[in-house]
Short mmCIF file of C-alpha atoms in Angstrom, two decimals:
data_model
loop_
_atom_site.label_atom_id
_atom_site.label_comp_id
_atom_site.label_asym_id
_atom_site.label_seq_id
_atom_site.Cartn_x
_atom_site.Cartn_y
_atom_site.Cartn_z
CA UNK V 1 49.31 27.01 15.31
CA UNK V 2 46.40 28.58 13.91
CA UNK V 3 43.09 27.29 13.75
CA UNK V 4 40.52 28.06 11.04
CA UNK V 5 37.57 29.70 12.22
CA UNK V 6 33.77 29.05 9.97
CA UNK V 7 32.85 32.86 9.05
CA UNK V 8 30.27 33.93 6.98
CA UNK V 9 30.75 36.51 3.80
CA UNK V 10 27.57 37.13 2.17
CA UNK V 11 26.03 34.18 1.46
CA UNK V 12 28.93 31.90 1.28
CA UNK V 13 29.83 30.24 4.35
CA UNK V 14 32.86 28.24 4.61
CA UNK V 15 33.41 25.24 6.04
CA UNK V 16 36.42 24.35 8.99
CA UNK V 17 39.13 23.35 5.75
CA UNK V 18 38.50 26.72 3.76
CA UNK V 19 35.90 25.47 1.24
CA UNK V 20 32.91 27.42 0.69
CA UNK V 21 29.68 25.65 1.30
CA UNK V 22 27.71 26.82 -1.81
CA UNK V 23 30.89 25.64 -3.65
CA UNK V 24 30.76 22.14 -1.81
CA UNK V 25 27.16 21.55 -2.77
CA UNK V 26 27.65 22.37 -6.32
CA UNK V 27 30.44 19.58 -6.45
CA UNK V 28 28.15 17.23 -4.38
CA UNK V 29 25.18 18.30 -6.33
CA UNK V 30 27.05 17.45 -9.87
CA UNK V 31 28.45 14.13 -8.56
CA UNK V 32 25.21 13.28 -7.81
CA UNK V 33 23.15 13.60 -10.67
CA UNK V 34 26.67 12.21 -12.85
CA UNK V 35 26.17 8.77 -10.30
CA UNK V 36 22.84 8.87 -11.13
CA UNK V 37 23.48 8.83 -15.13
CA UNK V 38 25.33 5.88 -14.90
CA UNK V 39 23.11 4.03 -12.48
CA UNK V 40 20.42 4.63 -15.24
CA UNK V 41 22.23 2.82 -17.89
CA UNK V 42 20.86 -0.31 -16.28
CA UNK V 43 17.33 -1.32 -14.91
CA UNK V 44 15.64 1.51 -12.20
CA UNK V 45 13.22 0.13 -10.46
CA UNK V 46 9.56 1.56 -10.75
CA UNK V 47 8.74 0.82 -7.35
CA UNK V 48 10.97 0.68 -3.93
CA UNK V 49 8.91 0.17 -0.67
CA UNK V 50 11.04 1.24 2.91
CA UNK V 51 10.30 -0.17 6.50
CA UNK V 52 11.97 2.75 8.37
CA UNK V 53 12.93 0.61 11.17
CA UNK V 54 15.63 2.41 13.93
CA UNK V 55 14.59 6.15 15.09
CA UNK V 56 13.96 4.67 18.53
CA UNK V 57 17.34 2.88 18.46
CA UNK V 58 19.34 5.87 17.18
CA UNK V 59 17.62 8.02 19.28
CA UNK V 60 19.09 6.00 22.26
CA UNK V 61 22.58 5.97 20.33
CA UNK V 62 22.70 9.52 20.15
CA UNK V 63 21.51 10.32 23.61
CA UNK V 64 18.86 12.02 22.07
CA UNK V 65 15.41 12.70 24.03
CA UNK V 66 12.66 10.75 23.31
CA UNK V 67 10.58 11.76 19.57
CA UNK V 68 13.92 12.83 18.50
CA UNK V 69 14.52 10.06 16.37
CA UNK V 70 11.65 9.92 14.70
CA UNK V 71 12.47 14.00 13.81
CA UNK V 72 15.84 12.95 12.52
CA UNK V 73 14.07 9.98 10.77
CA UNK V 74 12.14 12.54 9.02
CA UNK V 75 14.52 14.38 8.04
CA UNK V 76 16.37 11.63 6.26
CA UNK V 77 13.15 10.20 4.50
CA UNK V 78 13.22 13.75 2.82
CA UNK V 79 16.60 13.19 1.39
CA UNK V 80 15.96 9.55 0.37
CA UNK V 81 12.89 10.59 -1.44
CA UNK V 82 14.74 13.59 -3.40
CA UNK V 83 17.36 10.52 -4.39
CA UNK V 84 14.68 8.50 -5.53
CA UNK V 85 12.56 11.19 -7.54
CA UNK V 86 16.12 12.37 -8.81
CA UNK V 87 16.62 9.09 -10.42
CA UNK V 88 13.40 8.45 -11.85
CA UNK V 89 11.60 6.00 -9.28
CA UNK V 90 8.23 6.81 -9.73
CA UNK V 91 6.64 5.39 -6.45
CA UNK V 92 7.55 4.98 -3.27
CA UNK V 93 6.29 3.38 -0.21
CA UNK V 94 6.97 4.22 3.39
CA UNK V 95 5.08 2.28 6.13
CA UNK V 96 4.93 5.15 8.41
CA UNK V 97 2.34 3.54 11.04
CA UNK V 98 1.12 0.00 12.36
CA UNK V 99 -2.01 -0.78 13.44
CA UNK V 100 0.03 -2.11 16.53
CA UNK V 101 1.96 0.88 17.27
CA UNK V 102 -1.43 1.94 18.93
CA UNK V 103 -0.71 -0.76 21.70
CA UNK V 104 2.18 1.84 22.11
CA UNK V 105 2.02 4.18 25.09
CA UNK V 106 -0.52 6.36 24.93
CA UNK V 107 1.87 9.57 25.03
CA UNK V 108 4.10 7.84 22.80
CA UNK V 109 1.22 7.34 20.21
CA UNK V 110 0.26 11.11 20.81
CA UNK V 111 4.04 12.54 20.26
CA UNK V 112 4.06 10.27 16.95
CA UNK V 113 0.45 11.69 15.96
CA UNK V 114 1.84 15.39 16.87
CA UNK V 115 4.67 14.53 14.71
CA UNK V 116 2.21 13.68 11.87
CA UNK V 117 -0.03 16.13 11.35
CA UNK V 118 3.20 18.59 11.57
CA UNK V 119 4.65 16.95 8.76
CA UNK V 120 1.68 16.73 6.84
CA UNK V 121 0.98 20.57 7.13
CA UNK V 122 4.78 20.46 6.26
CA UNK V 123 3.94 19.04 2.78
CA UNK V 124 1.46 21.65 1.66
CA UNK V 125 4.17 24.23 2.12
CA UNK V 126 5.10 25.71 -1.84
CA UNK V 127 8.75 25.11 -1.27
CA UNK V 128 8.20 21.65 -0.37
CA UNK V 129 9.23 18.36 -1.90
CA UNK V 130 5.51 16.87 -2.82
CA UNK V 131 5.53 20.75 -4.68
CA UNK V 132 9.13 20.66 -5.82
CA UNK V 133 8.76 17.43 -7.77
CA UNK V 134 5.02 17.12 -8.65
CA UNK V 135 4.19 14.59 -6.17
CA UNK V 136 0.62 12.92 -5.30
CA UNK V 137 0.64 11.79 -2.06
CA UNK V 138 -1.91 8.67 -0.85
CA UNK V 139 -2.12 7.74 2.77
CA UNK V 140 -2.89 4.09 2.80
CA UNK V 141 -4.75 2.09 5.37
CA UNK V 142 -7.75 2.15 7.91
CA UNK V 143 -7.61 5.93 8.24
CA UNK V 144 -11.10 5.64 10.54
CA UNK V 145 -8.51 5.04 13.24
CA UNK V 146 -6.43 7.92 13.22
CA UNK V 147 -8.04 11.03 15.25
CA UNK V 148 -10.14 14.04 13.32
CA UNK V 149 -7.17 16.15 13.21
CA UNK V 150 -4.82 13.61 11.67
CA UNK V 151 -7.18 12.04 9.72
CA UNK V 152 -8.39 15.54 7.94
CA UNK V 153 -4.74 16.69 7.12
CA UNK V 154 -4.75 13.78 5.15
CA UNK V 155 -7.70 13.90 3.36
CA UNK V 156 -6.59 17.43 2.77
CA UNK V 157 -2.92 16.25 1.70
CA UNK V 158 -4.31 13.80 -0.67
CA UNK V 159 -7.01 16.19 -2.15
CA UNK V 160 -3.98 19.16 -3.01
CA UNK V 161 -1.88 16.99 -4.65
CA UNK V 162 -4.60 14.65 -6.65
CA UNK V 163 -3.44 16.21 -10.19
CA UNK V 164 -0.13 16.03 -9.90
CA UNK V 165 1.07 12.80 -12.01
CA UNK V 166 5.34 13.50 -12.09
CA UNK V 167 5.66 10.96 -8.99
CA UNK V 168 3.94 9.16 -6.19
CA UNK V 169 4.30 8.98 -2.35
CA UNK V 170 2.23 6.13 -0.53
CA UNK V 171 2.13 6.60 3.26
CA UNK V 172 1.23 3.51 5.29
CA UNK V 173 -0.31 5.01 8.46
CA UNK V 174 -3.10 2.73 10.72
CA UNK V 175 -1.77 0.15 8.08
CA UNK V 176 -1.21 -3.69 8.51
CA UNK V 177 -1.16 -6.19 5.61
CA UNK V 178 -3.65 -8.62 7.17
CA UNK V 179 -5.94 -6.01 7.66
CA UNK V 180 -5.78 -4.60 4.10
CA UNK V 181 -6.24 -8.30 3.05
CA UNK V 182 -9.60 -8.96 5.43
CA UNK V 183 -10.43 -5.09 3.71
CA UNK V 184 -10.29 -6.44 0.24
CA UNK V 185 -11.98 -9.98 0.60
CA UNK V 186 -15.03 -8.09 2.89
CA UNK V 187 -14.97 -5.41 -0.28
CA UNK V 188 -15.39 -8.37 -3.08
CA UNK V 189 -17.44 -10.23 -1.10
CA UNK V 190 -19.79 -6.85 -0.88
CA UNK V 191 -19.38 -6.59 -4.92
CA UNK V 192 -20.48 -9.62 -5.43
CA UNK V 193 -23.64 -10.03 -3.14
CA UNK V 194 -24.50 -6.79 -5.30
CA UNK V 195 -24.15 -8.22 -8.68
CA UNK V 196 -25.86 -11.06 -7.85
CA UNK V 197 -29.02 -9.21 -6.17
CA UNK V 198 -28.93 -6.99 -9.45
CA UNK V 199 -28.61 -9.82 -12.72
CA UNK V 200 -31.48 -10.93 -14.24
CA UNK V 201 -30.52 -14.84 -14.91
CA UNK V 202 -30.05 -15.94 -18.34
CA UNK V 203 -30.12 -12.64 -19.84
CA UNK V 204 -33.31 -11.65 -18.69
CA UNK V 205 -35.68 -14.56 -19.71
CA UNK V 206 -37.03 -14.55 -16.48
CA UNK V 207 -39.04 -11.56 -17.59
CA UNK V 208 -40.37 -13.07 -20.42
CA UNK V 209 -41.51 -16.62 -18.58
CA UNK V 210 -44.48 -17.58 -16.50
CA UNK V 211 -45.03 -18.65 -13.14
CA UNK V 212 -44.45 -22.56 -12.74
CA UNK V 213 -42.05 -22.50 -16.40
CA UNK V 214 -39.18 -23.80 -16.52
CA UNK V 215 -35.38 -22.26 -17.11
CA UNK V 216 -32.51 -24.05 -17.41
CA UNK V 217 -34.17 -27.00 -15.78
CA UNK V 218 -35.71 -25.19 -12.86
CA UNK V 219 -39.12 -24.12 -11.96
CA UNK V 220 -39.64 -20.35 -12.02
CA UNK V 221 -40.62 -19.99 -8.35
CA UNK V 222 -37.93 -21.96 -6.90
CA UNK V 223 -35.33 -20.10 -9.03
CA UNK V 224 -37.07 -16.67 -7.38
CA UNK V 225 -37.36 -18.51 -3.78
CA UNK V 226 -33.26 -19.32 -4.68
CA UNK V 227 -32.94 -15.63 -5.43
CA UNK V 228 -34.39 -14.28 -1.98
CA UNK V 229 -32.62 -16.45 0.20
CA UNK V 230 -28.84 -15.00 -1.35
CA UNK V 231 -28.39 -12.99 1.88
CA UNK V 232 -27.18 -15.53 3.71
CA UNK V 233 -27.47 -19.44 2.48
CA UNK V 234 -26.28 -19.31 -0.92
CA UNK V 235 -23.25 -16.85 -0.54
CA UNK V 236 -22.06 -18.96 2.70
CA UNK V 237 -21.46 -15.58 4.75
CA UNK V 238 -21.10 -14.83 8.07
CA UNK V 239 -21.94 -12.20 10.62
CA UNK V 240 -18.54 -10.51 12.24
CA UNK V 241 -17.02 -7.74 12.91
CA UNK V 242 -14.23 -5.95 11.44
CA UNK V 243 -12.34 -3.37 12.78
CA UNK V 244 -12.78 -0.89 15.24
CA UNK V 245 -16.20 -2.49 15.71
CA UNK V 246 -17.33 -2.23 11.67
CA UNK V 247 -20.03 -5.17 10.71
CA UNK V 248 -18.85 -7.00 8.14
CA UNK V 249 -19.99 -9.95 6.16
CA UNK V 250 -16.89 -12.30 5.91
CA UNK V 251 -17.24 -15.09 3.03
CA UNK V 252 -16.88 -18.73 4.12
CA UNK V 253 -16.10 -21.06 1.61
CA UNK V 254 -17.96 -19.72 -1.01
CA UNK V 255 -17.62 -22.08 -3.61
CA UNK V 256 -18.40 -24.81 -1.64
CA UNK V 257 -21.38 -23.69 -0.08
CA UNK V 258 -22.71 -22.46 -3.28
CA UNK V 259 -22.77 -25.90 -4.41
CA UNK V 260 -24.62 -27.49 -1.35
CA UNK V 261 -27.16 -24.82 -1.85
CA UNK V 262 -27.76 -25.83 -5.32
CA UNK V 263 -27.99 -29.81 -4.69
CA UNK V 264 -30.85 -28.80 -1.76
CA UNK V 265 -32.78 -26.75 -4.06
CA UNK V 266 -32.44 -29.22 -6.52
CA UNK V 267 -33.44 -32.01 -4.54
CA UNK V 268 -36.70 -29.82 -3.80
CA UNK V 269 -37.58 -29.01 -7.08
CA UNK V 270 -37.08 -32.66 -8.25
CA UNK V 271 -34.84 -31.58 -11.48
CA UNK V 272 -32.04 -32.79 -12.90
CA UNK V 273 -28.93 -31.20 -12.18
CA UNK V 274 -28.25 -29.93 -15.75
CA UNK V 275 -29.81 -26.85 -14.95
CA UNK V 276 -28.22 -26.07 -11.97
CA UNK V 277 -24.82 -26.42 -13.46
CA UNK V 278 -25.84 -23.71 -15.87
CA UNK V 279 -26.72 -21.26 -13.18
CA UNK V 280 -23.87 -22.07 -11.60
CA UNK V 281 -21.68 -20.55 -14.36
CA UNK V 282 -24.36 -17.24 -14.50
CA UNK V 283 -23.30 -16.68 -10.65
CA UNK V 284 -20.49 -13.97 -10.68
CA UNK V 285 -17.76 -15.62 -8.28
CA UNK V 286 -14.93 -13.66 -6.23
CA UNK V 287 -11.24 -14.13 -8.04
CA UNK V 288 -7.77 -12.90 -7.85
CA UNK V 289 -8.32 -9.60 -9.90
CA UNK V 290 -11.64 -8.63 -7.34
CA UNK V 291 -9.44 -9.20 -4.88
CA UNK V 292 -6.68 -7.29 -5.92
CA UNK V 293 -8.74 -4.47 -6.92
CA UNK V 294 -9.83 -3.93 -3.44
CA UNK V 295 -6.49 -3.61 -2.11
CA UNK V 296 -5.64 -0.11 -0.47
CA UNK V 297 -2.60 -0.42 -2.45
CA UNK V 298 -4.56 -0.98 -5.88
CA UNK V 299 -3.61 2.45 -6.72
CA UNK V 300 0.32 1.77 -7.32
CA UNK V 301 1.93 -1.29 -8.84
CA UNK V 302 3.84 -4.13 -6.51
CA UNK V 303 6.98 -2.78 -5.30
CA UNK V 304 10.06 -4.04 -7.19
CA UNK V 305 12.10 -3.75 -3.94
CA UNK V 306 11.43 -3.78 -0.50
CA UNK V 307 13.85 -1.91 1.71
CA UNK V 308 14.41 -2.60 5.73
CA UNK V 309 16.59 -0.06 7.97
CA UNK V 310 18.97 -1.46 10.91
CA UNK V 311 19.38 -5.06 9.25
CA UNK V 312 16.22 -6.55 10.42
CA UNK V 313 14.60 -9.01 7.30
CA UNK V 314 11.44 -9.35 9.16
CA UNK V 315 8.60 -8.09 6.87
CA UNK V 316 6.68 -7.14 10.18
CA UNK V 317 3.19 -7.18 8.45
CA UNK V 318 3.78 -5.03 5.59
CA UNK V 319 2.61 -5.29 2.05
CA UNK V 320 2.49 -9.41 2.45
CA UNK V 321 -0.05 -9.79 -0.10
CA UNK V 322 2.66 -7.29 -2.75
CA UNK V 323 5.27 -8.47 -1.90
CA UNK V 324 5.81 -12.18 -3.38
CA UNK V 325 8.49 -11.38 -5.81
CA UNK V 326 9.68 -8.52 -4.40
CA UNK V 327 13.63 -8.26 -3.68
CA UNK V 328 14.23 -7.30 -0.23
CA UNK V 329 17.17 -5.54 1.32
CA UNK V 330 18.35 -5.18 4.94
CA UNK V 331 21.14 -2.95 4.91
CA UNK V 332 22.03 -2.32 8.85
CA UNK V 333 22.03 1.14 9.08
CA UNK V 334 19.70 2.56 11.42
CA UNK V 335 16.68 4.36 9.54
CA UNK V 336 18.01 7.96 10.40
CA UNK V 337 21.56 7.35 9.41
CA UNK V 338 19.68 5.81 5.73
CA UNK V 339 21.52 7.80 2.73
CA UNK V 340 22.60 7.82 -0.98
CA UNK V 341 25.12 5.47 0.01
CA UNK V 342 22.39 2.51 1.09
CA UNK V 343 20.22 3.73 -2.20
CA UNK V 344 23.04 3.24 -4.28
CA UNK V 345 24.50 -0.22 -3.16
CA UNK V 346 20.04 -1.53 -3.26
CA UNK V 347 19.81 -0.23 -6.84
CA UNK V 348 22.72 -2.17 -8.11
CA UNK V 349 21.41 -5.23 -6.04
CA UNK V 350 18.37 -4.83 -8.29
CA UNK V 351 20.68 -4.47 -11.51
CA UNK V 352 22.54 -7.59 -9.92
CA UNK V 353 19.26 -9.62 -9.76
CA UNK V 354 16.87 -7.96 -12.18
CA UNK V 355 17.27 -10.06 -15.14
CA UNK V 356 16.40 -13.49 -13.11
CA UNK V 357 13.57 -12.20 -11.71
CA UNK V 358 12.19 -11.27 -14.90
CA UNK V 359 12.63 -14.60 -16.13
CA UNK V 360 10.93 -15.72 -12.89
CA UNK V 361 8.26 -13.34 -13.64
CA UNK V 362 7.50 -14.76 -17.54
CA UNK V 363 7.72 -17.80 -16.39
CA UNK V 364 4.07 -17.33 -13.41
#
């Protein structure tokens, strides 16, 4: 009996059964992209999000040593992402960090780091796949607690590939949803106490009036006593801190308090309350789109699916806030054995479910 031996002629390897690899990817290569016609007869989402949850787990699996599986994880977020750019998604979301993989071990945590910064070096590379496609890449979360070396590769990353506009890669590192929430609400709160120390109330006619007039049924002094006190009384905020030891001002029932503030001045100045509901409406007040807007993820839309490796459906603090009529899908490979296989079977679960959520959608 004769075994077949893998040789090498020229360029062309072949593989154990005889077929030449070069040969093999064509086919694969051609199958591919046909799959991917047909797949884009129907709905493609604009957005898929990915919890790569496993490396660890596979690592173990495979007897691998420890950091392995995050390398093998690596390599198949590479393929996934070709698949996805190949298809047309235009962004995609990884969450590549938590804020609580810090409480990690610290050697851990540095291996990961190491791991990093190598792969961000990686994508500055011509031959790459951010080069290859035209893609901009954003890292997205508190970046103040990654270390100098880390945190400059991706400033760097993100400054290299700010013009290209073909695609978009958004890399959740130091990330948690809560904390991008307590970012935004700290940022609109910040807005705000700015707009309101700027405006001149009632378009200005406090320029034009006296001391002791009246505007909108309020005294000129009290209205500029009202205006000094802002830092603290009328906005309802208080003193905190945010992360990794940051003052913030977090606001405390803002509506609410605005109002008491209002009846006590009010009450002081002896006026009736006419007036004060008139201000009221001058007052610039935080809502949904200031919110929003102060997201780290403002810079993409909400994901149209979310994706979890190794058949876990927790959400695990990710993109909470994005995330309310997302689809999600758990399929239970482990995040290193992920393929076109798993892409394939969540796209036509989107297809499947597409049309109802877009009735869901008109109907918010």
């Amino acid at each position: 009996m004769v075994t077949s031996v893998p040789n090498k002629v020229g360029n062309y390897s072949s593989t154990g059964n005889g077929v030449h690899k070069p040969f093999f990817d064509d086919i694969t290569n051609f199958l591919r992209r046909f799959l991917f016609r047909v797949l884009s007869v129907g709905p493609i989402p604009t957005h898929l999000a990915f919890i790569m949850d496993g490396n660890r787990r596979y690592a173990k699996k495979q007897n691998l040593k420890e950091g392995e599986g995050h390398k093998a994880g690596y390599l198949a977020l590479m393929s996934l992402l070709r698949y996805c750019y190949e298809l047309g998604i235009k962004y995609v979301t990884i969450y590549a960090f938590s804020i609580e993989n810090f409480k990690r071990r610290p050697d851990e945590v540095q291996s990961l780091m190491d791991l990093m910064l190598e792969k961000m070096e990686a994508l500055l590379m011509e031959e790459s796949i951010v080069n290859q496609y035209g893609i901009r890449v954003c890292f997205i979360g508190n970046l103040r607690l990654l270390s100098e070396p880390v945190r400059a590769a991706a400033e760097k990353v993100m400054k290299v590939t700010s013009n290209n506009s073909k695609a978009m890669l958004l890399v959740c590192v130091a990330y948690t949803a809560s904390n991008e929430i307590v970012h935004a609400v700290e940022g609109s709160c910040k807005e705000k106490e700015k707009e309101f120390r700027l405006c001149n109330l009632n378009n200005n006619v406090m320029d034009d009036v006296k001391e002791g007039e009246k505007v909108n049924g309020m005294v000129v002094h009290d209205i500029q006593d009202f205006y000094e006190d802002t830092s603290v009384e009328s906005q309802g905020l208080k003193q905190g801190k945010g992360c990794n030891g940051t003052p913030y001002h977090a606001c405390e029932s803002f509506e609410s308090n605005w109002d008491q503030v209002l009846t006590s001045k009010a009450s002081k100045s002896g006026e009736v309350s006419e007036g004060f509901r008139n201000l009221r409406q001058e007052v610039p007040l935080i809502k949904l789109v200031d919110i929003e807007k102060h997201m780290y993820m403002a810079v993409a839309p909400d994901p149209d699916m979310l994706i979890r490796s190794s058949g876990e459906s927790r959400l695990s603090n990710f993109l909470l806030w994005q995330t309310s009529n997302c689809q999600l899908y758990s399929p239970a490979a482990l995040w290193p054995e992920i393929g076109l296989s798993q892409l394939v079977w969540a796209i036509l679960k989107f297809q499947q479910s597409h049309s109802y959520l877009e009735k869901k959608m008109k109907q918010l």
